[in-house]
Amino acid sequence: MAAIALVDCNSFYASCEQVFRPDLSGRPLVVLSNNDGCVVARSPEAKALGIAMGEPWFQVQQRLPGAPVTVFSSNYALYADMSRRVMHLLARFSPRQEVYSIDECFLDLTELPETPSAMGRRMRATVQRWTGLPVCVGIGPTKTLAKLANRIAKQQPVWQGVLDLGSLTSAQLNSQLAELDTGIVWGIGKRLAARLAKLGIHSVLDLEQADPRWLRQRFSVVLERTVRELRGVACLALEDTQPDKQQILSSRSFGIPVTDLRALAEAVTSYVSRAAEKLRAQHSEAGAVYVMIHTNPFKPGEVQYGAGRLMALAEPTSDTRRLTEAALQGLRKLYRPGCRYTKAGIILQNLCPANNHQPGLFSDPARRVRDQRLMAVVDAINRHYGRGTIQLAGAGLSKPWAMRQARRSPRYTTRWDEFPIARC
């Protein structure tokens, strides 16, 4: 029988902060979104206080005045690096791995020497020992059941973070499924669960026993696949390699409102630079750049304006300079004086493989080679010495518009100047 494991880091952002602050272990801790707006991660102790995911932080402060909650701004550099370390560790346990998100991945444990349960326990112990991060492991014959097993392992301490549904008897499995609402099944959600409830399908067991062809007629082929996956029939294959992105978005809210074109141009230049790095990392080129700017829709007393513009390129490129030039041309056409802008962004579109380049009528092959070599050197320097070591002058230096991160912890694993220091 197939054995698919889903390994998921517990309260990932919050746990990353606690790794380097062990004094905060067992205490309420939250991580905030861009510009320190809303709660995006919570430790179990913070959840116990009733702090909801996505709740604005100012509302939490009003509702829980004086609560002993430690607050951090999002530290994306730290979280991305810790994720890389976890995924690298887990790849040692299986020849097939699908990285599903920043804090979870699927692993194929079929026909490996150890039992799936033993593998799960060893994976959990290894990640905890080598990174300090707690994980839960759910194992099942399909990806949907592995997701479900992971959810149960998190919610029920009796499993000690590892649950292999294949080790349960039919009666034990049905007992578990009967206690779970359909809304927790991967891809169902609250709205679809409410529609299913009207048809008498309340529990996961009810859904598993429903006729998949009838559900396909009433809903969609996606729900039919979900039911078949709950029955142990694999309909979702493990993706060994991540598919290239079809478009790349880079967008941020500003820490302070921006009114002048120069500041907007700095922000757009910074966003293009980051997106271009990702573009080159997947060995692609972009044929168009979409640029957008917005005011704050939550301040109706101010002048409201939001617009975007698509700028087509003469030929696809991954050169930061060419992409920035196109984005700034679009920005100048969009800009309106007298507005207080709070957000800007760019989207690289019409992506194509770099090795399948379609040159323009007046293209210069020699210049393209020089541009590629230059960008490769810039990327190598920034990887070695830190992002932004080399950047376009147009991105600015002080960047007063940058998003607020007043409570950001040090980037312990990616910046030498923020490396933790031990004194004795």
Coordinates of C-alpha atoms in Angstrom, one line a residue:
M1 CA 0.0 0.0 0.0
A2 CA 1.2 3.5 -0.8
A3 CA 2.3 5.7 2.1
I4 CA 2.4 9.4 1.6
A5 CA 3.6 11.6 4.5
L6 CA 2.7 15.3 5.1
V7 CA 5.2 17.0 7.4
D8 CA 4.1 20.3 8.6
C9 CA 5.9 22.8 11.0
N10 CA 3.7 23.8 14.0
S11 CA 3.0 27.5 14.2
F12 CA 5.9 28.0 11.8
Y13 CA 6.6 31.8 12.1
A14 CA 6.1 31.8 15.8
S15 CA 8.3 28.7 16.3
C16 CA 11.1 30.2 14.2
E17 CA 11.1 33.2 16.7
Q18 CA 11.1 30.8 19.7
V19 CA 14.1 28.9 18.3
F20 CA 16.4 31.9 18.9
R21 CA 14.5 33.1 22.0
P22 CA 14.1 29.9 24.1
D23 CA 13.0 32.2 27.0
L24 CA 9.7 32.7 25.0
S25 CA 8.9 29.0 24.9
G26 CA 5.5 28.2 26.4
R27 CA 4.5 31.9 26.4
P28 CA 1.9 33.7 24.2
L29 CA 3.6 35.0 21.0
V30 CA 2.3 36.4 17.8
V31 CA 3.8 37.5 14.5
L32 CA 2.3 40.4 12.6
S33 CA 1.7 41.0 8.8
N34 CA 3.3 43.7 6.6
N35 CA 3.4 47.1 8.4
D36 CA 2.6 45.3 11.7
G37 CA -1.1 45.2 10.8
C38 CA -2.7 41.8 11.5
V39 CA -1.8 38.6 13.3
V40 CA -0.5 36.0 10.8
A41 CA 1.0 33.5 13.3
R42 CA 0.3 32.5 16.9
S43 CA 1.9 30.2 19.4
P44 CA -0.5 27.7 21.1
E45 CA -0.6 29.9 24.2
A46 CA -1.7 32.9 22.1
K47 CA -4.4 30.8 20.5
A48 CA -5.6 29.9 24.0
L49 CA -6.1 33.6 24.7
G50 CA -8.6 33.7 21.8
I51 CA -6.3 35.7 19.4
A52 CA -7.7 34.9 15.9
M53 CA -5.7 34.5 12.7
G54 CA -5.9 37.7 10.7
E55 CA -7.2 39.8 13.6
P56 CA -5.9 43.4 13.5
W57 CA -3.3 43.9 16.2
F58 CA -4.9 47.1 17.5
Q59 CA -8.1 45.2 18.1
V60 CA -6.2 42.6 20.1
Q61 CA -4.7 45.3 22.2
Q62 CA -8.1 46.8 22.9
R63 CA -9.7 43.4 23.7
L64 CA -6.8 42.1 25.8
P65 CA -5.2 45.1 27.5
G66 CA -2.1 44.2 29.4
A67 CA -2.0 40.6 28.2
P68 CA 1.5 39.1 28.4
V69 CA 1.9 38.6 24.6
T70 CA 5.2 38.9 22.9
V71 CA 4.9 40.5 19.4
F72 CA 7.2 40.3 16.4
S73 CA 7.1 41.8 12.9
S74 CA 7.4 39.3 10.1
N75 CA 11.0 38.3 9.5
Y76 CA 10.7 36.8 6.0
A77 CA 14.5 36.3 5.5
L78 CA 14.6 34.2 8.7
Y79 CA 11.5 32.1 7.9
A80 CA 12.6 31.4 4.3
D81 CA 16.1 30.2 5.5
M82 CA 14.6 28.0 8.3
S83 CA 12.2 26.5 5.7
R84 CA 15.1 25.7 3.4
R85 CA 16.9 23.9 6.2
V86 CA 13.8 21.9 7.2
M87 CA 13.1 20.8 3.6
H88 CA 16.8 19.9 3.0
L89 CA 16.7 17.7 6.1
L90 CA 13.4 16.0 5.1
A91 CA 14.7 15.3 1.6
R92 CA 17.1 12.8 3.2
F93 CA 14.2 10.5 4.2
S94 CA 12.7 9.9 0.8
P95 CA 13.7 9.9 -2.8
R96 CA 10.5 11.8 -3.7
Q97 CA 9.6 15.1 -2.0
E98 CA 7.1 17.7 -3.0
V99 CA 7.6 21.1 -1.2
Y100 CA 4.0 22.2 -0.9
S101 CA 4.5 25.5 1.0
I102 CA 7.0 27.3 3.2
D103 CA 6.2 25.1 6.2
E104 CA 5.0 21.8 4.7
C105 CA 6.0 19.1 2.3
F106 CA 4.8 15.7 1.0
L107 CA 7.2 12.7 1.1
D108 CA 6.7 9.3 -0.5
L109 CA 7.4 6.6 2.1
T110 CA 6.2 3.7 0.0
E111 CA 8.3 0.5 0.1
L112 CA 11.1 2.0 2.3
P113 CA 12.8 -0.3 4.8
E114 CA 11.3 1.3 7.9
T115 CA 7.6 1.3 8.7
P116 CA 5.9 4.6 7.9
S117 CA 5.2 5.3 11.6
A118 CA 8.9 4.7 12.5
M119 CA 9.9 7.0 9.7
G120 CA 7.5 9.7 10.9
R121 CA 8.9 9.6 14.4
R122 CA 12.5 9.7 13.2
M123 CA 11.7 12.7 10.9
R124 CA 10.0 14.5 13.7
A125 CA 12.9 13.9 16.1
T126 CA 15.6 14.9 13.5
V127 CA 13.9 18.2 12.6
Q128 CA 13.5 19.0 16.2
R129 CA 17.1 18.2 17.1
W130 CA 18.7 19.9 14.1
T131 CA 16.6 23.0 13.7
G132 CA 14.7 23.3 17.0
L133 CA 11.4 23.4 15.1
P134 CA 8.4 21.2 16.1
V135 CA 6.7 19.3 13.3
C136 CA 3.7 17.0 13.0
V137 CA 3.6 14.1 10.5
G138 CA 0.5 12.7 9.0
I139 CA 0.7 9.5 6.8
G140 CA -1.9 8.0 4.5
P141 CA -2.3 6.2 1.2
T142 CA -3.2 9.5 -0.6
K143 CA -2.3 13.2 -0.2
T144 CA -5.7 14.1 1.1
L145 CA -5.6 11.4 3.8
A146 CA -2.0 12.5 4.7
K147 CA -3.3 16.0 5.2
L148 CA -6.1 14.8 7.3
A149 CA -3.8 12.6 9.4
N150 CA -1.6 15.6 10.0
R151 CA -4.5 17.6 11.2
I152 CA -5.5 14.8 13.6
A153 CA -1.9 14.5 14.9
K154 CA -1.9 18.2 15.7
Q155 CA -5.2 18.2 17.5
Q156 CA -4.9 15.0 19.5
P157 CA -1.9 14.8 21.8
V158 CA -2.3 11.0 22.1
W159 CA -0.5 10.6 18.8
Q160 CA 2.6 12.5 19.9
G161 CA 2.8 14.4 16.6
V162 CA 2.8 11.3 14.3
L163 CA -0.2 9.5 12.9
D164 CA -0.2 6.8 10.2
L165 CA -3.8 6.1 9.2
G166 CA -2.6 2.8 7.6
S167 CA -1.9 1.5 11.1
L168 CA -5.5 1.9 12.2
T169 CA -8.2 -0.7 11.9
S170 CA -11.3 0.1 9.8
A171 CA -13.3 0.7 12.9
Q172 CA -10.7 3.0 14.4
L173 CA -10.4 5.0 11.2
N174 CA -14.2 5.3 10.8
S175 CA -14.4 6.5 14.4
Q176 CA -11.9 9.2 13.7
L177 CA -13.6 10.3 10.5
A178 CA -17.0 10.4 12.1
E179 CA -15.8 13.0 14.6
L180 CA -14.4 15.4 12.0
D181 CA -16.3 18.1 10.2
T182 CA -16.1 18.2 6.4
G183 CA -14.7 21.7 6.6
I184 CA -11.3 20.5 7.7
V185 CA -10.8 18.3 4.6
W186 CA -8.2 19.7 2.1
G187 CA -10.0 21.8 -0.5
I188 CA -13.4 21.8 1.2
G189 CA -13.6 25.0 3.3
K190 CA -16.5 26.5 5.2
R191 CA -18.8 27.5 2.3
L192 CA -18.7 24.1 0.6
A193 CA -19.1 22.4 4.0
A194 CA -22.3 24.4 4.6
R195 CA -23.7 23.3 1.2
L196 CA -22.8 19.7 2.0
A197 CA -24.4 19.9 5.4
K198 CA -27.7 20.8 3.7
L199 CA -27.5 17.5 1.9
G200 CA -27.0 15.6 5.1
I201 CA -23.2 15.3 4.7
H202 CA -21.8 16.6 8.0
S203 CA -18.8 14.5 8.9
V204 CA -15.7 13.3 7.0
L205 CA -17.1 9.8 7.2
D206 CA -20.4 11.0 5.6
L207 CA -18.3 12.5 2.8
E208 CA -16.2 9.4 2.4
Q209 CA -19.3 7.2 2.1
A210 CA -21.1 9.5 -0.4
D211 CA -21.4 8.6 -4.1
P212 CA -18.6 10.4 -5.8
R213 CA -20.3 10.4 -9.2
W214 CA -23.4 12.1 -7.7
L215 CA -21.2 14.7 -6.0
R216 CA -19.5 15.4 -9.3
Q217 CA -22.9 16.1 -10.9
R218 CA -24.0 18.3 -8.0
F219 CA -20.7 20.1 -7.4
S220 CA -17.5 19.4 -9.5
V221 CA -14.9 16.9 -10.5
V222 CA -12.7 18.3 -7.8
L223 CA -15.0 17.2 -5.1
E224 CA -15.3 13.7 -6.8
R225 CA -11.5 13.4 -6.6
T226 CA -11.5 14.4 -3.0
V227 CA -14.0 11.7 -2.1
R228 CA -12.0 9.1 -4.0
E229 CA -8.8 10.2 -2.2
L230 CA -10.6 9.8 1.1
R231 CA -11.4 6.2 0.0
G232 CA -7.7 5.6 -0.6
V233 CA -7.6 6.0 -4.4
A234 CA -4.8 8.3 -5.3
C235 CA -6.0 11.1 -7.7
L236 CA -3.3 13.7 -6.9
A237 CA 0.2 12.8 -8.0
L238 CA 3.3 13.8 -6.0
E239 CA 5.1 16.6 -7.9
D240 CA 8.8 15.9 -7.6
T241 CA 9.7 19.3 -9.0
Q242 CA 7.9 22.6 -8.5
P243 CA 6.5 23.9 -11.8
D244 CA 7.8 27.3 -12.9
K245 CA 5.6 30.2 -12.0
Q246 CA 3.5 31.6 -14.8
Q247 CA 3.8 35.1 -13.4
I248 CA 5.8 36.7 -10.6
L249 CA 4.3 39.3 -8.3
S250 CA 6.2 41.7 -6.0
S251 CA 4.0 44.2 -4.0
R252 CA 4.2 45.8 -0.6
S253 CA 2.2 48.4 1.4
F254 CA 4.2 51.5 2.3
G255 CA 5.2 52.2 5.9
I256 CA 4.1 55.8 5.3
P257 CA 2.0 57.4 2.6
V258 CA 3.9 58.4 -0.5
T259 CA 3.0 61.5 -2.6
D260 CA 5.9 62.2 -4.9
L261 CA 6.9 60.3 -8.1
R262 CA 10.5 59.8 -7.0
A263 CA 9.6 57.8 -3.9
L264 CA 7.1 55.7 -6.0
A265 CA 9.9 55.1 -8.5
E266 CA 12.2 53.9 -5.8
A267 CA 9.6 51.4 -4.5
V268 CA 8.8 50.1 -8.0
T269 CA 12.5 49.7 -8.8
S270 CA 13.0 47.7 -5.6
Y271 CA 10.1 45.5 -6.4
V272 CA 11.2 44.8 -9.9
S273 CA 14.7 43.9 -8.6
R274 CA 13.3 41.3 -6.3
A275 CA 11.0 39.8 -9.0
A276 CA 13.8 39.7 -11.5
E277 CA 15.9 37.7 -9.1
K278 CA 13.1 35.1 -8.8
L279 CA 12.7 35.2 -12.6
R280 CA 16.3 34.3 -13.2
A281 CA 16.3 31.7 -10.4
Q282 CA 13.7 29.7 -12.5
H283 CA 15.6 30.4 -15.7
S284 CA 12.8 32.4 -17.3
E285 CA 12.3 35.7 -19.1
A286 CA 9.4 38.1 -19.0
G287 CA 7.7 39.6 -22.1
A288 CA 5.7 42.2 -20.2
V289 CA 5.6 44.1 -16.9
Y290 CA 2.4 45.2 -15.2
V291 CA 2.8 48.1 -12.7
M292 CA 0.1 49.3 -10.3
I293 CA -0.3 51.9 -7.6
H294 CA -3.1 52.5 -5.0
T295 CA -4.2 54.9 -2.4
N296 CA -5.8 53.8 0.9
P297 CA -9.4 52.7 0.4
F298 CA -10.0 52.8 4.1
K299 CA -9.7 56.6 4.2
P300 CA -12.7 57.8 2.2
G301 CA -11.9 61.4 3.2
E302 CA -8.8 61.4 1.0
V303 CA -8.5 61.4 -2.8
Q304 CA -9.0 57.9 -4.0
Y305 CA -7.1 56.5 -7.0
G306 CA -5.9 53.1 -8.1
A307 CA -4.7 52.0 -11.5
G308 CA -2.4 49.7 -13.4
R309 CA -0.7 49.5 -16.8
L310 CA 0.7 46.7 -18.8
M311 CA 4.0 47.5 -20.5
A312 CA 5.0 45.0 -23.3
L313 CA 8.7 44.5 -24.0
A314 CA 10.3 44.4 -27.5
E315 CA 11.7 41.0 -26.6
P316 CA 11.6 38.8 -23.4
T317 CA 14.3 39.6 -20.9
S318 CA 15.4 38.8 -17.3
D319 CA 17.7 41.9 -17.1
T320 CA 16.7 44.0 -14.0
R321 CA 17.6 47.2 -15.9
R322 CA 15.3 46.5 -18.9
L323 CA 12.4 45.4 -16.7
T324 CA 12.8 48.4 -14.5
E325 CA 12.9 50.8 -17.4
A326 CA 9.6 49.4 -18.7
A327 CA 8.0 49.5 -15.2
L328 CA 9.0 53.1 -14.7
Q329 CA 7.6 54.1 -18.1
G330 CA 4.3 52.7 -17.0
L331 CA 4.5 54.4 -13.6
R332 CA 5.0 57.8 -15.1
K333 CA 1.9 57.3 -17.2
L334 CA -0.1 56.2 -14.1
Y335 CA 1.1 58.9 -11.6
R336 CA -1.3 61.6 -10.5
P337 CA -0.1 64.4 -8.2
G338 CA -2.1 65.1 -5.1
C339 CA -2.7 61.5 -4.1
R340 CA -1.4 59.8 -1.0
Y341 CA -0.3 56.4 -2.2
T342 CA 0.0 53.5 0.2
K343 CA 0.8 50.6 -2.1
A344 CA 2.6 49.8 -5.3
G345 CA 3.5 46.6 -7.1
I346 CA 4.6 44.9 -10.3
I347 CA 3.8 41.7 -12.0
L348 CA 6.2 40.0 -14.5
Q349 CA 4.0 38.4 -17.2
N350 CA 4.2 36.4 -20.4
L351 CA 7.0 34.3 -18.9
C352 CA 8.9 31.9 -21.1
P353 CA 12.0 29.7 -20.7
A354 CA 15.3 31.6 -21.1
N355 CA 16.7 28.8 -23.3
N356 CA 13.8 29.3 -25.7
H357 CA 14.4 33.0 -26.3
Q358 CA 12.5 34.6 -29.2
P359 CA 14.7 37.6 -30.3
G360 CA 13.3 40.8 -31.6
L361 CA 13.8 42.1 -35.1
F362 CA 16.6 44.5 -34.0
S363 CA 18.0 42.4 -31.1
D364 CA 21.7 42.3 -30.4
P365 CA 22.7 38.7 -29.4
A366 CA 26.1 39.9 -28.1
R367 CA 24.4 42.4 -25.7
R368 CA 22.1 39.8 -24.4
V369 CA 25.0 37.6 -23.5
R370 CA 26.7 40.5 -21.7
D371 CA 23.5 41.3 -19.9
Q372 CA 23.1 37.6 -18.7
R373 CA 26.7 37.5 -17.5
L374 CA 26.2 40.8 -15.6
M375 CA 23.0 39.6 -13.9
A376 CA 24.6 36.3 -13.0
V377 CA 27.5 38.2 -11.2
V378 CA 25.0 40.5 -9.4
D379 CA 23.0 37.5 -8.2
A380 CA 26.1 35.6 -7.0
I381 CA 27.3 38.6 -5.0
N382 CA 23.9 39.2 -3.4
R383 CA 23.6 35.5 -2.5
H384 CA 27.0 35.6 -0.9
Y385 CA 26.9 38.9 0.9
G386 CA 23.2 39.4 1.3
R387 CA 20.3 40.7 -0.7
G388 CA 20.7 44.4 -1.7
T389 CA 24.5 44.4 -1.6
I390 CA 24.4 45.4 -5.2
Q391 CA 21.3 47.2 -6.4
L392 CA 20.2 49.8 -8.9
A393 CA 20.7 53.3 -7.7
G394 CA 17.1 54.1 -8.5
A395 CA 16.0 51.8 -5.6
G396 CA 17.2 54.4 -3.1
L397 CA 19.2 54.1 0.1
S398 CA 17.2 55.4 3.0
K399 CA 13.8 54.1 1.7
P400 CA 11.5 55.9 4.2
W401 CA 8.5 54.4 2.3
A402 CA 9.6 50.8 3.2
M403 CA 7.0 48.8 5.2
R404 CA 7.1 49.1 9.0
Q405 CA 8.8 46.3 10.8
A406 CA 9.3 47.9 14.2
R407 CA 9.3 44.6 16.0
R408 CA 11.4 42.5 13.6
S409 CA 13.8 40.1 15.2
P410 CA 17.4 39.8 13.9
R411 CA 17.9 37.8 10.7
Y412 CA 20.0 35.3 12.7
T413 CA 20.8 32.9 9.9
T414 CA 21.4 35.1 6.8
R415 CA 23.1 38.3 8.1
W416 CA 26.6 38.3 9.7
D417 CA 25.9 41.6 11.3
E418 CA 22.8 40.2 13.0
F419 CA 24.4 36.9 14.1
P420 CA 23.6 35.9 17.7
I421 CA 26.5 36.5 20.1
A422 CA 27.1 34.4 23.2
R423 CA 29.0 35.9 26.2
C424 CA 30.4 33.9 29.1

